[in-house]
Every structure is written in structure tokens, then in C-alpha cells.
PDB file of C-alpha atoms in Angstrom:
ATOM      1  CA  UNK A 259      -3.657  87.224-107.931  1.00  0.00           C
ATOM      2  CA  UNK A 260      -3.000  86.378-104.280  1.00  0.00           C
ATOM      3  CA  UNK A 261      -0.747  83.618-105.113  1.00  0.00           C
ATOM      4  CA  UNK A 262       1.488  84.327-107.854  1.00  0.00           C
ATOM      5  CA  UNK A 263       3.810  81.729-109.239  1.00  0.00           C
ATOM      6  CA  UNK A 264       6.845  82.052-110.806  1.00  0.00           C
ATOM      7  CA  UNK A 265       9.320  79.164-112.252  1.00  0.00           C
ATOM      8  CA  UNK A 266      13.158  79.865-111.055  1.00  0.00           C
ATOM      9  CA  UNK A 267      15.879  79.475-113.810  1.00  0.00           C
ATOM     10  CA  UNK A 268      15.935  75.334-113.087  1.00  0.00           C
ATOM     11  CA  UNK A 269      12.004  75.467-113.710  1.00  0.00           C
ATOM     12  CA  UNK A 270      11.198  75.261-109.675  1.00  0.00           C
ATOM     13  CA  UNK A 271       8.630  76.965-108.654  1.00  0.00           C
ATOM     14  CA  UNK A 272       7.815  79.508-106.245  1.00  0.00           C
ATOM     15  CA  UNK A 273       4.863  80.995-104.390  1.00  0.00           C
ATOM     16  CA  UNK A 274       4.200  84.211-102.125  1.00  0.00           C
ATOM     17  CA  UNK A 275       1.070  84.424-100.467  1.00  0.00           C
ATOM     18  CA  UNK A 276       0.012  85.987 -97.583  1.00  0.00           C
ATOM     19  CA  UNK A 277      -2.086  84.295 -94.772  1.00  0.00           C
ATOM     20  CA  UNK A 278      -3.812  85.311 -91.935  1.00  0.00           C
ATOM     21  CA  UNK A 279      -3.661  84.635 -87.771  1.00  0.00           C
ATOM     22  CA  UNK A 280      -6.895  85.097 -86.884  1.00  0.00           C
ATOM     23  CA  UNK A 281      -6.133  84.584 -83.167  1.00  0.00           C
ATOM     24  CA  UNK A 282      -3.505  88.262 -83.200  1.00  0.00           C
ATOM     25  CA  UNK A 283      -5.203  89.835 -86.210  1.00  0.00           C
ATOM     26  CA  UNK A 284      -3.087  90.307 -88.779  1.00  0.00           C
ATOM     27  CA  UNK A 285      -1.912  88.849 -91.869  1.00  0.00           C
ATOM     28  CA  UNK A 286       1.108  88.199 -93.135  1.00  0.00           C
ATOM     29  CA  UNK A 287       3.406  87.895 -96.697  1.00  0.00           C
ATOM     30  CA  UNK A 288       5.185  84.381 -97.154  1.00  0.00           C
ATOM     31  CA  UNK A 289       7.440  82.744 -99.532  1.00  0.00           C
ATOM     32  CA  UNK A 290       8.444  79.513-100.352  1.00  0.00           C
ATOM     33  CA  UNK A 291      10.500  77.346-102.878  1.00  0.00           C
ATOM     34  CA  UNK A 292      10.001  73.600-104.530  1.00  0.00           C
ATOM     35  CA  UNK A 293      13.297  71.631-104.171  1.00  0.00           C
ATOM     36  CA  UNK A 294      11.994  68.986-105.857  1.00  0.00           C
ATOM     37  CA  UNK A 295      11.274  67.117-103.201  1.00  0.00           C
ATOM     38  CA  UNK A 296       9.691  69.707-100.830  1.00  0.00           C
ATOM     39  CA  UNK A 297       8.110  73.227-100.165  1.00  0.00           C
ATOM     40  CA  UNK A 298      10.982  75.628 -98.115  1.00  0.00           C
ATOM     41  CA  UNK A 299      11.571  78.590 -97.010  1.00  0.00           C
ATOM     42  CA  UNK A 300      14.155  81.482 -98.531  1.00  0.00           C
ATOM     43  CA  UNK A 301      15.587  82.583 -95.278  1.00  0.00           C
ATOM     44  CA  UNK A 302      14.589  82.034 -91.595  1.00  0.00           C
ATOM     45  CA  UNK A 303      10.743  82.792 -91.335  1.00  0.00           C
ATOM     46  CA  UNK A 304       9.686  83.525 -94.885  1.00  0.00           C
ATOM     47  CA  UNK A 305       7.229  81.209 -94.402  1.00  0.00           C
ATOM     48  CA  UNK A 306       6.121  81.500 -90.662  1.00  0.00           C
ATOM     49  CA  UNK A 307       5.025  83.803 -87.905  1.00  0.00           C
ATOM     50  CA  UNK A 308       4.973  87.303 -90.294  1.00  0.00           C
ATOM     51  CA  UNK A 309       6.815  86.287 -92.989  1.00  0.00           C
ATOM     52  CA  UNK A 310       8.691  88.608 -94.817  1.00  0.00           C
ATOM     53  CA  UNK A 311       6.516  91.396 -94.372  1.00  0.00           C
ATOM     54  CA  UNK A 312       7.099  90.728 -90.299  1.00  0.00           C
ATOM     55  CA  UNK A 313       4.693  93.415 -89.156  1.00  0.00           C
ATOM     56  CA  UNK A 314       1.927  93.610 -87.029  1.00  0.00           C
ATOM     57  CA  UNK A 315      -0.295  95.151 -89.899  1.00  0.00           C
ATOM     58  CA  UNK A 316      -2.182  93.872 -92.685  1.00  0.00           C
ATOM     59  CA  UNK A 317      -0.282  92.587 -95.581  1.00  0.00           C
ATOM     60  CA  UNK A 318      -2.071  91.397 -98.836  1.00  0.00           C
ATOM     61  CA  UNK A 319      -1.982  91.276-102.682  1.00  0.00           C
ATOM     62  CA  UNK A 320       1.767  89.741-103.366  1.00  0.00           C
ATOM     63  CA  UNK A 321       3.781  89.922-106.668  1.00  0.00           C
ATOM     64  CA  UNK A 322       6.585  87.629-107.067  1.00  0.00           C
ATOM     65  CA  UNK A 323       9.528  88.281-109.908  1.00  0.00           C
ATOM     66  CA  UNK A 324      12.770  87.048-110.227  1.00  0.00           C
ATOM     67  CA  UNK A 325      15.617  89.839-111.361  1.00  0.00           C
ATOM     68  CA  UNK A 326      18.491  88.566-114.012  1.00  0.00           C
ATOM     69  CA  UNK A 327      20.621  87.134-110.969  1.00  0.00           C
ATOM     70  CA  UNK A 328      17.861  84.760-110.218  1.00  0.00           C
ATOM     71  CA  UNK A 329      16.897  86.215-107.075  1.00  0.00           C
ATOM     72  CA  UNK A 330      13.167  86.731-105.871  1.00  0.00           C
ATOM     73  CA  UNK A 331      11.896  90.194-105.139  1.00  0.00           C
ATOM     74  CA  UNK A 332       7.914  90.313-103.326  1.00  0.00           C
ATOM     75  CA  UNK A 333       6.076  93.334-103.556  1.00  0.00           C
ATOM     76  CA  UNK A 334       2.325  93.964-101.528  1.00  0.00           C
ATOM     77  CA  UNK A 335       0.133  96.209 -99.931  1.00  0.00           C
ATOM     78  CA  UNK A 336       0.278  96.653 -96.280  1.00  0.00           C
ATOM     79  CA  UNK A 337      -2.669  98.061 -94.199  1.00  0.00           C
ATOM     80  CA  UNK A 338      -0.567  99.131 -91.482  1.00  0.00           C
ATOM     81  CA  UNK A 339      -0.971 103.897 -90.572  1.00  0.00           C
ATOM     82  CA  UNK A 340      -4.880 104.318 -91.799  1.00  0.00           C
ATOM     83  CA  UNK A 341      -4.094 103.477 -95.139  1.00  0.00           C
ATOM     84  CA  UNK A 342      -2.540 100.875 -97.862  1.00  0.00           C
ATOM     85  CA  UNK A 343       0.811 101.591 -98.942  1.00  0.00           C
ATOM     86  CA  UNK A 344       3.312  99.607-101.230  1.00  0.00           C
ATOM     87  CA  UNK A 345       6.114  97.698-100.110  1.00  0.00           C
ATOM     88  CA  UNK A 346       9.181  95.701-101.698  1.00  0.00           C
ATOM     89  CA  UNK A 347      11.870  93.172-100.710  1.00  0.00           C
ATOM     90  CA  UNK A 348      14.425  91.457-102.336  1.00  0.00           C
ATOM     91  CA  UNK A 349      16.315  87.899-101.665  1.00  0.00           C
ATOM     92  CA  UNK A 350      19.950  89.431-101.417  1.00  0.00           C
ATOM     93  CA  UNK A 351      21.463  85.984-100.391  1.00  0.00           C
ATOM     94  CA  UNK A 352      21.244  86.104 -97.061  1.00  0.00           C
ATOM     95  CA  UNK A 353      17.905  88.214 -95.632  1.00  0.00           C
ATOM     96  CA  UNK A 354      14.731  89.746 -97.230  1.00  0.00           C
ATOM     97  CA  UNK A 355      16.353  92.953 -97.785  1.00  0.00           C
ATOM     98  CA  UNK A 356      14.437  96.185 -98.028  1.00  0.00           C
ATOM     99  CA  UNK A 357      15.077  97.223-101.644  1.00  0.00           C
ATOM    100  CA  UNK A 358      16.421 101.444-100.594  1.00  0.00           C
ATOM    101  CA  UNK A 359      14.876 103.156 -97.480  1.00  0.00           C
ATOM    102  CA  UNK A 360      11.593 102.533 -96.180  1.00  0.00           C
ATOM    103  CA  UNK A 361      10.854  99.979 -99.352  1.00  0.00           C
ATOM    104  CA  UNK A 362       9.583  97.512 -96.489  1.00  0.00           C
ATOM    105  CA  UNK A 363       8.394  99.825 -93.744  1.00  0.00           C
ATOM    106  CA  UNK A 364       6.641 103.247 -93.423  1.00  0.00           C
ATOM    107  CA  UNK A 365       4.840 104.667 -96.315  1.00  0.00           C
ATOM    108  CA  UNK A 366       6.670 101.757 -98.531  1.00  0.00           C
ATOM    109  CA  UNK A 367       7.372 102.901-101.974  1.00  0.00           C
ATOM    110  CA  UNK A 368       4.013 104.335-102.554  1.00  0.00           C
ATOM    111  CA  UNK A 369       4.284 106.799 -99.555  1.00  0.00           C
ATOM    112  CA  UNK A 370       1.099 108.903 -99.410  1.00  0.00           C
ATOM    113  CA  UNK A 371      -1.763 109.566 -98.248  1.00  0.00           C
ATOM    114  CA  UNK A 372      -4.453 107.796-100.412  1.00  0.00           C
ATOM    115  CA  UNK A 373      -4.777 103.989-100.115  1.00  0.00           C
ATOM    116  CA  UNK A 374      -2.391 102.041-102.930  1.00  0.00           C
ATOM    117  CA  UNK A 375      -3.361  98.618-103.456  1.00  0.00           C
ATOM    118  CA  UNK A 376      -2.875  95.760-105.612  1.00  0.00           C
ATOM    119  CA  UNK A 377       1.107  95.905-106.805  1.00  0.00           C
ATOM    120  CA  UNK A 378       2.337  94.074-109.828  1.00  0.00           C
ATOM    121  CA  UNK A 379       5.889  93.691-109.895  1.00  0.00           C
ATOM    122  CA  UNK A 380       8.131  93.085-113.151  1.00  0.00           C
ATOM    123  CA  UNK A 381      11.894  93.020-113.925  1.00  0.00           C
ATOM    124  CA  UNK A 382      13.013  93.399-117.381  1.00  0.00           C
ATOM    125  CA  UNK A 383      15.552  91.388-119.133  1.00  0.00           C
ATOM    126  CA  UNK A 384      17.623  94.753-118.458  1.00  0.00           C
ATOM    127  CA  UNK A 385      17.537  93.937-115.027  1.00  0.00           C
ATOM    128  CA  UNK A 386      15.576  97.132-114.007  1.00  0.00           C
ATOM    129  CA  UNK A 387      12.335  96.342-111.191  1.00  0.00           C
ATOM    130  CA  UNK A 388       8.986  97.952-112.080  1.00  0.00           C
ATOM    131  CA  UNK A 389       6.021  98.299-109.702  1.00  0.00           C
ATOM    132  CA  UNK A 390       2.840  99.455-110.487  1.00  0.00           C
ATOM    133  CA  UNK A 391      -0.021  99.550-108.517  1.00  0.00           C
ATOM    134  CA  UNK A 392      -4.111 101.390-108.619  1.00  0.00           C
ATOM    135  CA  UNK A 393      -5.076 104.225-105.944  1.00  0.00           C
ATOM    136  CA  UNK A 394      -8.224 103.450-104.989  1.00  0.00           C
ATOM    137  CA  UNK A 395      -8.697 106.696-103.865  1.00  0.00           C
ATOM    138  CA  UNK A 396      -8.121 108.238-106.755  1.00  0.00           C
ATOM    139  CA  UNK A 397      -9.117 105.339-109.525  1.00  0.00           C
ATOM    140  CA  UNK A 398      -5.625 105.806-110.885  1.00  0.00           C
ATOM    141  CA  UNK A 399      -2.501 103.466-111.516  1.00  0.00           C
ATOM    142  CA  UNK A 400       0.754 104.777-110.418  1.00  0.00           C
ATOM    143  CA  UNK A 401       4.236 102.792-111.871  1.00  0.00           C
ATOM    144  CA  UNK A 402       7.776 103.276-109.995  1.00  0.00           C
ATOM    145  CA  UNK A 403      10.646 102.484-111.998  1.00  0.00           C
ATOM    146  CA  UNK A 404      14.073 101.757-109.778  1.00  0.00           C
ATOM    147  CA  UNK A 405      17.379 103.326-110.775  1.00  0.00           C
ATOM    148  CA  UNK A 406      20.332 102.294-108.823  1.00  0.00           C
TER     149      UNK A 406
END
């Protein structure tokens, strides 16, 4: 989906989307939170300008899961070097933090040179992220597994 939903410990929800400026072509991942009263950000400019993605690039398809400390971690595709890659980022408290090296920039976790589209992100009650995603130039799905 391009809007994925997911309920927070307190049963608020949360959306990541991306949207697009048609006026500086490009689109961009956001996130926001239900207070109960209204929609807000996570951090200055998950929801404005770029987003958390905060590229000049393409940036489609989000995921939304929350690990065991409640936290929100976004995975997409960005269009950005001739083809799609995977990214991540994670809520860490304070920014949307790249989740280990180039999660968020470069070749993203997917890193090659076929286009990788269309991540779904999970985190098991173990607390370990999953991210799997199709190459659509291959017609295969690829899954990473983290291990910090």
C-alpha cells in the first residue's frame, strides 16, 4: 500500500505516505502521528518539504512498523542514480536516523544495480527488522534480515 497504517502501543495511529511537488519534481516520504486531538509530525519536517526521505529524488512505496521500544521505522523505494533502491530509517528519539551506513542514502539497503521496488517492512516480537522487497528486473523478492 502507499499509505500504511499502523496503531502505536496507546492505539494512535500512524501514517507514512509519500507525496509529490509537482512544481520541483520530486516526491517525497512523510510521517505523521494522531494525538488524539491532531495529525503531527515525529521530528522537524517529517511531514513537510522532503520528509524523511529529504532528497531530491523520487521516493515511493512506504512501510511503516513499530520495533518492541515503540519506535517507528519507514522503509521505501527511492528513484534517485538510474534505478530504485531500498531505503530505511528509524525514530531514535530525536532524528530519523539512518538505520547502519547508507540505509537512507546511496544504494540504500538494496544496493545494486537492478531496480528494487515495493519494500515491506516487519519487526518481530524478538525485536529483529525484516525488509523484503521484488526486483523488477529480475521478477524476484529479495529479504534483509538486520543483526546488530
Amino acid at each position: 500500500t502507499d499509505t500504511p497504517l499502523v496503531l502505536d502501543a496507546d492505539d494512535y495511529p500512524h501514517i507514512s505516505y509519500h507525496t509529490s511537488d509537482y512544481f520541483v519534481s520530486y516526491t517525497g516520504i512523510r510521517y505523521v502521528h494522531w494525538t488524539g486531538s491532531t495529525w503531527v509530525e515525529v521530528g522537524t519536517g517529517s511531514a513537510t518539504s522532503g520528509g524523511i526521505s529529504n532528497n531530491a529524488t523520487p521516493s515511493y512505496k512506504a512501510s511503516l512498523a513499530f520495533d518492541v521500544a515503540d519506535a517507528p521505522w519507514v522503509a521505501w523505494h527511492d528513484e534517485g542514480g538510474g534505478q530504485a533502491e531500498i531505503y530505511v530509517r528509524r525514530w531514535d528519539g530525536s532524528s530519523w536516523a539512518e538505520v547502519g551506513p547508507g540505509s537512507a542514502s546511496g544504494g540504500g539497503i538494496s544496493d545494486d544495480t537492478t531496480s528494487s521496488r515495493s519494500p515491506s517492512l516487519a519487526i518481530g516480537p524478538n525485536g529483529i527488522p525484516y525488509v523484503a522487497w521484488y526486483d523488477s528486473s529480475y521478477g524476484e523478492i529479495y529479504i534483509l534480515r538486520w543483526l546488530e
